[in-house]
PDB file of C-alpha atoms and ligand atoms in Angstrom:
ATOM      1  CA  MET U   1      72.431 -20.104 -53.698  1.00 82.00           C
ATOM      2  CA  ILE U   2      71.977 -16.565 -54.354  1.00 92.00           C
ATOM      3  CA  ALA U   3      69.763 -13.835 -53.288  1.00 96.00           C
ATOM      4  CA  PRO U   4      67.436 -12.279 -56.510  1.00 98.00           C
ATOM      5  CA  ARG U   5      68.599  -8.780 -57.372  1.00 98.00           C
ATOM      6  CA  VAL U   6      65.823  -6.151 -55.720  1.00 98.00           C
ATOM      7  CA  PHE U   7      63.825  -3.771 -59.129  1.00 99.00           C
ATOM      8  CA  GLN U   8      61.786  -1.188 -58.036  1.00 98.00           C
ATOM      9  CA  LYS U   9      62.156   0.579 -60.963  1.00 98.00           C
ATOM     10  CA  ILE U  10      60.433  -0.048 -64.021  1.00 98.00           C
ATOM     11  CA  ASP U  11      63.136   1.741 -66.009  1.00 98.00           C
ATOM     12  CA  GLU U  12      66.212  -0.127 -64.598  1.00 98.00           C
ATOM     13  CA  ILE U  13      64.766  -3.614 -63.952  1.00 98.00           C
ATOM     14  CA  ARG U  14      64.066  -2.682 -67.634  1.00 98.00           C
ATOM     15  CA  ARG U  15      66.971  -2.125 -69.049  1.00 98.00           C
ATOM     16  CA  GLU U  16      68.812  -5.275 -67.274  1.00 98.00           C
ATOM     17  CA  VAL U  17      66.119  -7.686 -68.541  1.00 98.00           C
ATOM     18  CA  VAL U  18      66.469  -5.343 -72.608  1.00 98.00           C
ATOM     19  CA  ALA U  19      70.783  -5.471 -72.163  1.00 98.00           C
ATOM     20  CA  GLY U  20      69.755  -9.623 -71.089  1.00 98.00           C
ATOM     21  CA  ARG U  21      67.720 -10.689 -74.445  1.00 98.00           C
ATOM     22  CA  GLN U  22      70.615  -8.441 -76.798  1.00 98.00           C
ATOM     23  CA  ARG U  23      73.051 -11.036 -75.101  1.00 98.00           C
ATOM     24  CA  GLY U  24      71.075 -13.705 -77.182  1.00 98.00           C
ATOM     25  CA  LEU U  25      69.722 -15.214 -73.223  1.00 98.00           C
ATOM     26  CA  ARG U  26      66.541 -16.510 -73.057  1.00 98.00           C
ATOM     27  CA  VAL U  27      63.686 -14.640 -70.310  1.00 99.00           C
ATOM     28  CA  GLY U  28      61.192 -16.302 -68.318  1.00 99.00           C
ATOM     29  CA  LEU U  29      58.559 -14.429 -66.652  1.00 99.00           C
ATOM     30  CA  VAL U  30      56.647 -15.134 -63.053  1.00 99.00           C
ATOM     31  CA  PRO U  31      54.220 -12.772 -62.641  1.00 99.00           C
ATOM     32  CA  THR U  32      52.310 -13.129 -59.431  1.00 98.00           C
ATOM     33  CA  MET U  33      50.587 -11.328 -55.764  1.00 98.00           C
ATOM     34  CA  GLY U  34      53.197 -12.011 -54.033  1.00 98.00           C
ATOM     35  CA  ALA U  35      51.993 -14.910 -51.241  1.00 96.00           C
ATOM     36  CA  LEU U  36      53.826 -17.246 -52.688  1.00 97.00           C
ATOM     37  CA  HIS U  37      53.950 -20.239 -52.259  1.00 97.00           C
ATOM     38  CA  ALA U  38      54.459 -24.674 -53.929  1.00 97.00           C
ATOM     39  CA  GLY U  39      52.095 -23.263 -57.097  1.00 98.00           C
ATOM     40  CA  HIS U  40      54.413 -20.882 -57.789  1.00 98.00           C
ATOM     41  CA  ALA U  41      57.047 -21.865 -56.452  1.00 98.00           C
ATOM     42  CA  SER U  42      56.718 -24.930 -59.458  1.00 98.00           C
ATOM     43  CA  LEU U  43      55.812 -21.664 -62.441  1.00 98.00           C
ATOM     44  CA  ILE U  44      59.095 -20.985 -61.060  1.00 98.00           C
ATOM     45  CA  GLN U  45      60.772 -23.437 -61.464  1.00 98.00           C
ATOM     46  CA  THR U  46      59.342 -24.471 -64.975  1.00 98.00           C
ATOM     47  CA  ALA U  47      61.241 -20.906 -65.981  1.00 99.00           C
ATOM     48  CA  ARG U  48      64.220 -21.935 -64.809  1.00 98.00           C
ATOM     49  CA  ALA U  49      64.409 -24.968 -66.263  1.00 98.00           C
ATOM     50  CA  GLU U  50      63.175 -23.478 -69.507  1.00 98.00           C
ATOM     51  CA  CYS U  51      65.180 -19.844 -69.523  1.00 98.00           C
ATOM     52  CA  ASP U  52      68.358 -18.205 -69.197  1.00 98.00           C
ATOM     53  CA  VAL U  53      67.063 -15.678 -67.241  1.00 98.00           C
ATOM     54  CA  VAL U  54      63.872 -15.993 -64.444  1.00 99.00           C
ATOM     55  CA  VAL U  55      62.196 -12.634 -63.614  1.00 99.00           C
ATOM     56  CA  VAL U  56      59.559 -12.531 -60.719  1.00 99.00           C
ATOM     57  CA  THR U  57      57.063 -10.260 -60.350  1.00 99.00           C
ATOM     58  CA  ILE U  58      55.314  -9.842 -56.828  1.00 98.00           C
ATOM     59  CA  PHE U  59      52.601  -6.985 -56.912  1.00 98.00           C
ATOM     60  CA  VAL U  60      49.335  -7.321 -55.147  1.00 98.00           C
ATOM     61  CA  ASN U  61      47.275  -4.877 -57.700  1.00 98.00           C
ATOM     62  CA  PRO U  62      44.900  -2.978 -56.601  1.00 98.00           C
ATOM     63  CA  THR U  63      43.150  -2.279 -59.840  1.00 98.00           C
ATOM     64  CA  GLN U  64      41.436  -6.272 -59.884  1.00 98.00           C
ATOM     65  CA  PHE U  65      40.498  -6.034 -56.519  1.00 97.00           C
ATOM     66  CA  GLY U  66      36.496  -4.659 -56.191  1.00 96.00           C
ATOM     67  CA  PRO U  67      35.137  -2.579 -53.581  1.00 93.00           C
ATOM     68  CA  ASN U  68      34.210  -4.883 -50.946  1.00 89.00           C
ATOM     69  CA  GLU U  69      36.671  -7.840 -52.277  1.00 92.00           C
ATOM     70  CA  ASP U  70      39.570  -9.381 -50.589  1.00 88.00           C
ATOM     71  CA  PHE U  71      42.766  -6.669 -51.119  1.00 96.00           C
ATOM     72  CA  ASP U  72      43.637  -5.212 -47.560  1.00 95.00           C
ATOM     73  CA  ARG U  73      43.300  -8.375 -46.267  1.00 93.00           C
ATOM     74  CA  TYR U  74      45.324 -10.198 -48.884  1.00 94.00           C
ATOM     75  CA  PRO U  75      48.792 -12.116 -47.605  1.00 94.00           C
ATOM     76  CA  ARG U  76      51.746  -9.557 -47.544  1.00 97.00           C
ATOM     77  CA  THR U  77      54.645 -12.506 -47.467  1.00 97.00           C
ATOM     78  CA  PHE U  78      57.958 -10.568 -48.973  1.00 98.00           C
ATOM     79  CA  ALA U  79      60.326 -11.698 -46.807  1.00 98.00           C
ATOM     80  CA  GLU U  80      59.062 -15.646 -47.164  1.00 98.00           C
ATOM     81  CA  ASP U  81      58.591 -14.482 -50.598  1.00 98.00           C
ATOM     82  CA  LEU U  82      62.179 -13.240 -51.590  1.00 98.00           C
ATOM     83  CA  ALA U  83      62.965 -16.149 -49.712  1.00 98.00           C
ATOM     84  CA  LEU U  84      61.204 -19.178 -51.355  1.00 98.00           C
ATOM     85  CA  CYS U  85      62.545 -17.808 -55.078  1.00 98.00           C
ATOM     86  CA  GLU U  86      65.508 -17.652 -53.861  1.00 98.00           C
ATOM     87  CA  SER U  87      65.859 -21.281 -52.726  1.00 98.00           C
ATOM     88  CA  ASN U  88      64.231 -21.620 -56.589  1.00 98.00           C
ATOM     89  CA  GLY U  89      66.921 -19.672 -58.184  1.00 98.00           C
ATOM     90  CA  VAL U  90      65.243 -17.127 -59.267  1.00 98.00           C
ATOM     91  CA  ASP U  91      67.891 -13.830 -60.905  1.00 98.00           C
ATOM     92  CA  TYR U  92      65.472 -10.826 -59.887  1.00 98.00           C
ATOM     93  CA  VAL U  93      61.819  -9.398 -58.264  1.00 99.00           C
ATOM     94  CA  PHE U  94      60.317  -7.019 -59.368  1.00 99.00           C
ATOM     95  CA  ALA U  95      58.542  -5.666 -56.809  1.00 98.00           C
ATOM     96  CA  PRO U  96      57.826  -1.940 -57.673  1.00 98.00           C
ATOM     97  CA  ASP U  97      54.830   0.404 -54.928  1.00 98.00           C
ATOM     98  CA  ARG U  98      51.835   2.260 -56.422  1.00 98.00           C
ATOM     99  CA  ALA U  99      52.734   5.658 -56.713  1.00 98.00           C
ATOM    100  CA  GLU U 100      54.767   3.750 -59.736  1.00 98.00           C
ATOM    101  CA  MET U 101      52.440   1.701 -61.478  1.00 98.00           C
ATOM    102  CA  TYR U 102      49.529   3.039 -61.415  1.00 98.00           C
ATOM    103  CA  PRO U 103      50.534   7.665 -60.646  1.00 97.00           C
ATOM    104  CA  PRO U 104      47.600   9.321 -59.686  1.00 96.00           C
ATOM    105  CA  ASP U 105      46.445  10.154 -62.926  1.00 96.00           C
ATOM    106  CA  PHE U 106      45.557   6.807 -64.625  1.00 98.00           C
ATOM    107  CA  ARG U 107      43.543   5.888 -67.067  1.00 98.00           C
ATOM    108  CA  THR U 108      43.880   3.278 -69.658  1.00 98.00           C
ATOM    109  CA  TYR U 109      42.701   0.439 -69.042  1.00 98.00           C
ATOM    110  CA  VAL U 110      42.626  -2.859 -71.352  1.00 98.00           C
ATOM    111  CA  THR U 111      39.578  -5.214 -71.494  1.00 98.00           C
ATOM    112  CA  VAL U 112      38.984  -8.798 -73.882  1.00 98.00           C
ATOM    113  CA  GLU U 113      35.239  -7.592 -74.618  1.00 98.00           C
ATOM    114  CA  GLY U 114      32.786 -10.390 -73.644  1.00 97.00           C
ATOM    115  CA  TRP U 115      35.354 -12.349 -71.788  1.00 98.00           C
ATOM    116  CA  ASP U 116      35.432 -10.572 -68.456  1.00 96.00           C
ATOM    117  CA  SER U 117      31.919 -10.415 -67.310  1.00 97.00           C
ATOM    118  CA  VAL U 118      31.666 -14.307 -68.020  1.00 98.00           C
ATOM    119  CA  LEU U 119      32.758 -16.904 -65.074  1.00 98.00           C
ATOM    120  CA  CYS U 120      34.486 -14.934 -62.552  1.00 98.00           C
ATOM    121  CA  GLY U 121      33.591 -12.213 -63.890  1.00 98.00           C
ATOM    122  CA  ALA U 122      30.687 -11.979 -63.869  1.00 97.00           C
ATOM    123  CA  SER U 123      31.012 -11.779 -59.823  1.00 94.00           C
ATOM    124  CA  ARG U 124      33.955 -10.222 -59.825  1.00 96.00           C
ATOM    125  CA  PRO U 125      32.960  -7.385 -62.216  1.00 97.00           C
ATOM    126  CA  GLY U 126      36.098  -4.973 -63.487  1.00 97.00           C
ATOM    127  CA  HIS U 127      38.698  -8.374 -61.627  1.00 98.00           C
ATOM    128  CA  PHE U 128      40.047  -8.950 -65.456  1.00 98.00           C
ATOM    129  CA  ARG U 129      40.214  -6.107 -66.897  1.00 98.00           C
ATOM    130  CA  GLY U 130      42.868  -5.083 -63.552  1.00 98.00           C
ATOM    131  CA  VAL U 131      44.442  -8.538 -64.944  1.00 98.00           C
ATOM    132  CA  CYS U 132      45.368  -7.368 -68.078  1.00 98.00           C
ATOM    133  CA  THR U 133      46.239  -3.457 -67.529  1.00 99.00           C
ATOM    134  CA  VAL U 134      49.068  -5.583 -64.781  1.00 99.00           C
ATOM    135  CA  VAL U 135      50.133  -8.037 -66.998  1.00 99.00           C
ATOM    136  CA  LEU U 136      50.183  -5.739 -70.151  1.00 99.00           C
ATOM    137  CA  LYS U 137      52.183  -3.064 -67.875  1.00 98.00           C
ATOM    138  CA  LEU U 138      54.688  -5.743 -66.510  1.00 99.00           C
ATOM    139  CA  PHE U 139      55.259  -7.488 -70.278  1.00 99.00           C
ATOM    140  CA  HIS U 140      56.272  -3.709 -70.536  1.00 98.00           C
ATOM    141  CA  ALA U 141      58.604  -3.033 -68.089  1.00 98.00           C
ATOM    142  CA  ILE U 142      60.393  -6.899 -68.269  1.00 98.00           C
ATOM    143  CA  PRO U 143      60.013  -7.767 -73.066  1.00 98.00           C
ATOM    144  CA  ALA U 144      60.709 -11.452 -71.439  1.00 99.00           C
ATOM    145  CA  ASP U 145      60.308 -14.106 -74.321  1.00 99.00           C
ATOM    146  CA  VAL U 146      57.935 -16.048 -72.316  1.00 98.00           C
ATOM    147  CA  ALA U 147      55.306 -15.768 -69.061  1.00 99.00           C
ATOM    148  CA  TYR U 148      53.949 -18.370 -67.388  1.00 99.00           C
ATOM    149  CA  PHE U 149      50.487 -18.367 -65.972  1.00 98.00           C
ATOM    150  CA  GLY U 150      48.482 -21.211 -63.575  1.00 98.00           C
ATOM    151  CA  ARG U 151      46.613 -23.415 -65.477  1.00 98.00           C
ATOM    152  CA  LYS U 152      44.397 -23.013 -61.820  1.00 98.00           C
ATOM    153  CA  ASP U 153      43.794 -19.643 -62.411  1.00 98.00           C
ATOM    154  CA  ALA U 154      42.357 -20.887 -66.577  1.00 98.00           C
ATOM    155  CA  GLN U 155      39.975 -17.559 -67.175  1.00 98.00           C
ATOM    156  CA  GLN U 156      42.571 -15.081 -65.946  1.00 98.00           C
ATOM    157  CA  TRP U 157      44.894 -17.728 -68.295  1.00 98.00           C
ATOM    158  CA  LEU U 158      42.656 -17.716 -71.419  1.00 98.00           C
ATOM    159  CA  ILE U 159      41.800 -13.619 -71.159  1.00 98.00           C
ATOM    160  CA  ILE U 160      45.871 -13.276 -71.167  1.00 98.00           C
ATOM    161  CA  ARG U 161      46.636 -15.345 -74.005  1.00 98.00           C
ATOM    162  CA  ARG U 162      43.531 -13.578 -75.524  1.00 98.00           C
ATOM    163  CA  MET U 163      44.696 -10.455 -75.409  1.00 98.00           C
ATOM    164  CA  VAL U 164      48.757 -11.039 -75.608  1.00 98.00           C
ATOM    165  CA  ARG U 165      46.888 -13.202 -79.555  1.00 98.00           C
ATOM    166  CA  ASP U 166      44.999 -10.052 -80.312  1.00 98.00           C
ATOM    167  CA  LEU U 167      48.081  -7.142 -79.710  1.00 98.00           C
ATOM    168  CA  ASN U 168      49.948  -8.689 -80.954  1.00 98.00           C
ATOM    169  CA  VAL U 169      51.741  -8.461 -77.910  1.00 98.00           C
ATOM    170  CA  PRO U 170      55.552 -10.317 -78.583  1.00 98.00           C
ATOM    171  CA  ILE U 171      55.499 -12.771 -74.700  1.00 98.00           C
ATOM    172  CA  GLU U 172      54.157 -16.231 -75.204  1.00 98.00           C
ATOM    173  CA  VAL U 173      52.209 -17.069 -72.630  1.00 98.00           C
ATOM    174  CA  ARG U 174      52.207 -20.502 -70.616  1.00 98.00           C
ATOM    175  CA  SER U 175      50.249 -22.408 -69.062  1.00 98.00           C
ATOM    176  CA  VAL U 176      51.269 -24.801 -66.135  1.00 98.00           C
ATOM    177  CA  GLU U 177      48.990 -27.438 -64.526  1.00 98.00           C
ATOM    178  CA  THR U 178      48.019 -26.848 -60.871  1.00 98.00           C
ATOM    179  CA  VAL U 179      49.521 -27.401 -57.791  1.00 98.00           C
ATOM    180  CA  ARG U 180      47.530 -29.613 -54.885  1.00 98.00           C
ATOM    181  CA  GLU U 181      47.507 -30.812 -51.705  1.00 97.00           C
ATOM    182  CA  PRO U 182      47.047 -34.238 -51.735  1.00 97.00           C
ATOM    183  CA  ASN U 183      43.138 -34.331 -50.706  1.00 97.00           C
ATOM    184  CA  GLY U 184      43.000 -32.580 -53.907  1.00 98.00           C
ATOM    185  CA  LEU U 185      42.577 -28.902 -53.055  1.00 98.00           C
ATOM    186  CA  ALA U 186      44.540 -26.484 -54.739  1.00 98.00           C
ATOM    187  CA  LEU U 187      46.968 -24.785 -53.743  1.00 98.00           C
ATOM    188  CA  SER U 188      46.134 -21.066 -53.203  1.00 97.00           C
ATOM    189  CA  SER U 189      47.202 -17.450 -51.068  1.00 93.00           C
ATOM    190  CA  ARG U 190      43.782 -16.954 -49.357  1.00 93.00           C
ATOM    191  CA  ASN U 191      43.694 -20.953 -48.731  1.00 96.00           C
ATOM    192  CA  ARG U 192      45.545 -19.736 -45.599  1.00 94.00           C
ATOM    193  CA  PHE U 193      42.662 -17.998 -44.731  1.00 95.00           C
ATOM    194  CA  LEU U 194      40.180 -21.288 -44.260  1.00 97.00           C
ATOM    195  CA  SER U 195      39.791 -22.383 -40.908  1.00 97.00           C
ATOM    196  CA  GLU U 196      40.246 -25.833 -40.059  1.00 96.00           C
ATOM    197  CA  SER U 197      36.604 -27.437 -40.647  1.00 96.00           C
ATOM    198  CA  GLU U 198      36.356 -25.320 -44.054  1.00 97.00           C
ATOM    199  CA  ARG U 199      40.032 -27.628 -45.080  1.00 97.00           C
ATOM    200  CA  ARG U 200      39.116 -30.280 -44.410  1.00 96.00           C
ATOM    201  CA  GLN U 201      35.286 -29.610 -47.374  1.00 97.00           C
ATOM    202  CA  ALA U 202      37.455 -27.270 -49.244  1.00 98.00           C
ATOM    203  CA  PRO U 203      38.733 -31.011 -51.235  1.00 98.00           C
ATOM    204  CA  ALA U 204      34.617 -32.292 -51.980  1.00 98.00           C
ATOM    205  CA  ILE U 205      35.284 -28.914 -54.986  1.00 98.00           C
ATOM    206  CA  TYR U 206      37.960 -31.462 -56.946  1.00 98.00           C
ATOM    207  CA  SER U 207      36.306 -34.254 -55.615  1.00 98.00           C
ATOM    208  CA  ALA U 208      33.198 -32.254 -57.417  1.00 98.00           C
ATOM    209  CA  LEU U 209      35.481 -31.261 -60.498  1.00 98.00           C
ATOM    210  CA  GLN U 210      36.724 -35.230 -60.868  1.00 98.00           C
ATOM    211  CA  GLU U 211      32.926 -36.942 -61.207  1.00 98.00           C
ATOM    212  CA  ALA U 212      32.230 -34.629 -63.312  1.00 98.00           C
ATOM    213  CA  LYS U 213      35.425 -35.455 -66.106  1.00 98.00           C
ATOM    214  CA  ARG U 214      34.382 -38.895 -64.962  1.00 98.00           C
ATOM    215  CA  ALA U 215      30.988 -38.496 -66.154  1.00 98.00           C
ATOM    216  CA  VAL U 216      32.561 -36.920 -69.110  1.00 98.00           C
ATOM    217  CA  GLU U 217      35.083 -39.316 -69.926  1.00 97.00           C
ATOM    218  CA  GLY U 218      32.196 -41.731 -69.779  1.00 97.00           C
ATOM    219  CA  GLY U 219      30.038 -40.017 -72.382  1.00 97.00           C
ATOM    220  CA  GLU U 220      28.391 -37.234 -71.116  1.00 98.00           C
ATOM    221  CA  ARG U 221      27.991 -34.675 -73.663  1.00 98.00           C
ATOM    222  CA  ARG U 222      25.310 -32.759 -72.438  1.00 98.00           C
ATOM    223  CA  PRO U 223      26.851 -29.302 -70.593  1.00 98.00           C
ATOM    224  CA  GLU U 224      23.946 -28.712 -68.317  1.00 98.00           C
ATOM    225  CA  ILE U 225      24.653 -32.517 -66.909  1.00 98.00           C
ATOM    226  CA  ILE U 226      27.844 -32.183 -66.024  1.00 98.00           C
ATOM    227  CA  GLU U 227      27.204 -28.021 -64.112  1.00 98.00           C
ATOM    228  CA  LYS U 228      24.119 -29.751 -62.772  1.00 98.00           C
ATOM    229  CA  LEU U 229      26.420 -33.015 -61.086  1.00 98.00           C
ATOM    230  CA  LEU U 230      28.123 -30.170 -59.913  1.00 98.00           C
ATOM    231  CA  ARG U 231      25.752 -28.250 -58.540  1.00 98.00           C
ATOM    232  CA  ASP U 232      23.885 -31.124 -56.826  1.00 98.00           C
ATOM    233  CA  ARG U 233      27.401 -32.766 -55.359  1.00 98.00           C
ATOM    234  CA  LEU U 234      29.117 -29.341 -54.133  1.00 98.00           C
ATOM    235  CA  SER U 235      25.077 -28.132 -52.620  1.00 97.00           C
ATOM    236  CA  ALA U 236      25.659 -30.450 -50.246  1.00 97.00           C
ATOM    237  CA  VAL U 237      28.558 -29.328 -48.715  1.00 97.00           C
ATOM    238  CA  PRO U 238      27.778 -28.343 -45.568  1.00 95.00           C
ATOM    239  CA  GLY U 239      29.081 -23.960 -45.208  1.00 95.00           C
ATOM    240  CA  LEU U 240      30.203 -23.718 -48.829  1.00 97.00           C
ATOM    241  CA  ARG U 241      27.950 -21.261 -50.876  1.00 98.00           C
ATOM    242  CA  LEU U 242      28.698 -21.833 -54.666  1.00 98.00           C
ATOM    243  CA  ASP U 243      29.398 -18.877 -56.706  1.00 98.00           C
ATOM    244  CA  TYR U 244      29.114 -20.693 -60.504  1.00 98.00           C
ATOM    245  CA  ALA U 245      29.363 -24.227 -61.831  1.00 98.00           C
ATOM    246  CA  GLU U 246      30.074 -24.176 -65.270  1.00 98.00           C
ATOM    247  CA  VAL U 247      30.867 -26.510 -68.120  1.00 98.00           C
ATOM    248  CA  VAL U 248      32.710 -23.425 -71.424  1.00 98.00           C
ATOM    249  CA  SER U 249      35.057 -23.714 -74.366  1.00 98.00           C
ATOM    250  CA  THR U 250      38.035 -23.161 -73.644  1.00 98.00           C
ATOM    251  CA  GLU U 251      38.777 -21.668 -77.657  1.00 97.00           C
ATOM    252  CA  THR U 252      34.803 -19.247 -76.164  1.00 97.00           C
ATOM    253  CA  LEU U 253      34.420 -19.147 -72.693  1.00 98.00           C
ATOM    254  CA  ARG U 254      30.831 -19.917 -73.624  1.00 98.00           C
ATOM    255  CA  ARG U 255      29.274 -23.149 -72.842  1.00 98.00           C
ATOM    256  CA  PRO U 256      28.848 -25.074 -76.293  1.00 97.00           C
ATOM    257  CA  VAL U 257      25.372 -27.326 -76.835  1.00 97.00           C
ATOM    258  CA  LYS U 258      27.513 -30.267 -76.742  1.00 97.00           C
ATOM    259  CA  LEU U 259      30.333 -30.907 -75.455  1.00 97.00           C
ATOM    260  CA  GLY U 260      33.526 -31.136 -77.955  1.00 97.00           C
ATOM    261  CA  GLY U 261      36.995 -30.221 -78.538  1.00 97.00           C
ATOM    262  CA  GLU U 262      39.221 -27.840 -75.301  1.00 98.00           C
ATOM    263  CA  THR U 263      36.657 -27.734 -72.680  1.00 98.00           C
ATOM    264  CA  LEU U 264      37.009 -25.579 -68.903  1.00 98.00           C
ATOM    265  CA  ILE U 265      35.248 -27.377 -65.995  1.00 98.00           C
ATOM    266  CA  ALA U 266      34.983 -24.661 -63.749  1.00 98.00           C
ATOM    267  CA  VAL U 267      33.439 -23.828 -60.276  1.00 98.00           C
ATOM    268  CA  ALA U 268      33.643 -21.067 -57.428  1.00 98.00           C
ATOM    269  CA  ALA U 269      32.307 -21.366 -54.344  1.00 98.00           C
ATOM    270  CA  PHE U 270      32.567 -19.047 -50.632  1.00 98.00           C
ATOM    271  CA  LEU U 271      33.546 -21.778 -47.532  1.00 98.00           C
ATOM    272  CA  GLY U 272      33.128 -18.615 -44.916  1.00 96.00           C
ATOM    273  CA  SER U 273      34.226 -15.123 -47.271  1.00 93.00           C
ATOM    274  CA  THR U 274      37.216 -17.849 -49.015  1.00 95.00           C
ATOM    275  CA  ARG U 275      36.627 -18.100 -52.714  1.00 96.00           C
ATOM    276  CA  LEU U 276      38.110 -20.158 -53.596  1.00 98.00           C
ATOM    277  CA  ILE U 277      38.520 -21.576 -57.414  1.00 98.00           C
ATOM    278  CA  ASP U 278      38.693 -24.932 -60.063  1.00 98.00           C
ATOM    279  CA  ASN U 279      38.626 -26.601 -62.206  1.00 98.00           C
ATOM    280  CA  ILE U 280      39.742 -28.937 -64.808  1.00 98.00           C
ATOM    281  CA  ILE U 281      40.485 -28.274 -68.521  1.00 98.00           C
ATOM    282  CA  ILE U 282      39.638 -31.777 -70.696  1.00 98.00           C
ATOM    283  CA  ASP U 283      39.567 -32.454 -74.409  1.00 97.00           C
ATOM    284  CA  VAL U 284      36.235 -34.303 -75.424  1.00 97.00           C
ATOM    285  CA  SER U 285      36.344 -35.906 -78.913  1.00 86.00           C
ATOM    286  CA  PRO U 286      33.545 -35.138 -80.305  1.00 75.00           C
TER     287      PRO U 286
HETATM  288  O1  PAF F   1      47.680 -14.324 -61.407  1.00 78.03           O
HETATM  289  C1  PAF F   1      48.278 -13.892 -60.318  1.00 78.03           C
HETATM  290  O2  PAF F   1      49.056 -13.416 -58.786  1.00 78.03           O
HETATM  291  C2  PAF F   1      47.448 -11.857 -60.971  1.00 78.03           C
HETATM  292  O3  PAF F   1      46.262 -12.103 -60.767  1.00 78.03           O
HETATM  293  C3  PAF F   1      48.519 -11.356 -61.262  1.00 78.03           C
HETATM  294  C4  PAF F   1      48.255 -12.592 -62.489  1.00 78.03           C
HETATM  295  C5  PAF F   1      49.971 -11.475 -60.965  1.00 78.03           C
HETATM  296  C6  PAF F   1      47.985  -9.802 -62.558  1.00 78.03           C
HETATM  297  O4  PAF F   1      47.914  -9.462 -61.164  1.00 78.03           O
END
């Protein structure tokens, strides 16, 4: 395996990517905040299978963390991240510092109005404004053909897809299935903060989502009943504090009167101080 070339400057990575595209190469982009795990590896492998050039970005984006969130303790594991990139055949890693992405007089932000204040946005004000802003900047720094996002962060993927549509950004946004531990726990960079006992409780989130899915498959079409089922199951889990359990349409991010079409069943919950999210997306026949 060849080690990926690491870039820190926007102009330099952009020059390289533009040159590749001019030669007719298809470029895939995997934006990350590092602390890479098998979920990221799956995004990279999908990009590797579909593109000639694969670029991974590693940048812990300060603007998507609230004042009381875990920016300082967010894991930074650059050496391990590079090794994972190398073993998965990544060509370029873009790892800018904060000043490269946010010069001191930075004052332009992107919001997908309304969609940034529901679900995770309700308890993380400003989070999706930070995500959209940095992702649009990354799309400009790395003008790729296609960008890959994990479905675990379903709201993020849907918001970015909408931003790209609304602002006519010339990039295809793809989503890749969540990677799970054998017990169902969705892989996340934050899982490393879970204690032994929290790790034992965490798979309850996916079990509850599976039960919700079975209820829909069994004919239940009232979103409030599905949400109640999730609340009931999760309130019985010792040490788990539910942030939200919601059932929304992927077209509107709103709860429909009656389920139909592509539907996102999403949960966010705290185990100790670690916030976990997970979801299931299902196509519901009317
Ligand atoms: O999903 C993430 O890791 C981040 O939100 C992203 C998309 C890299 C933006 O900072």
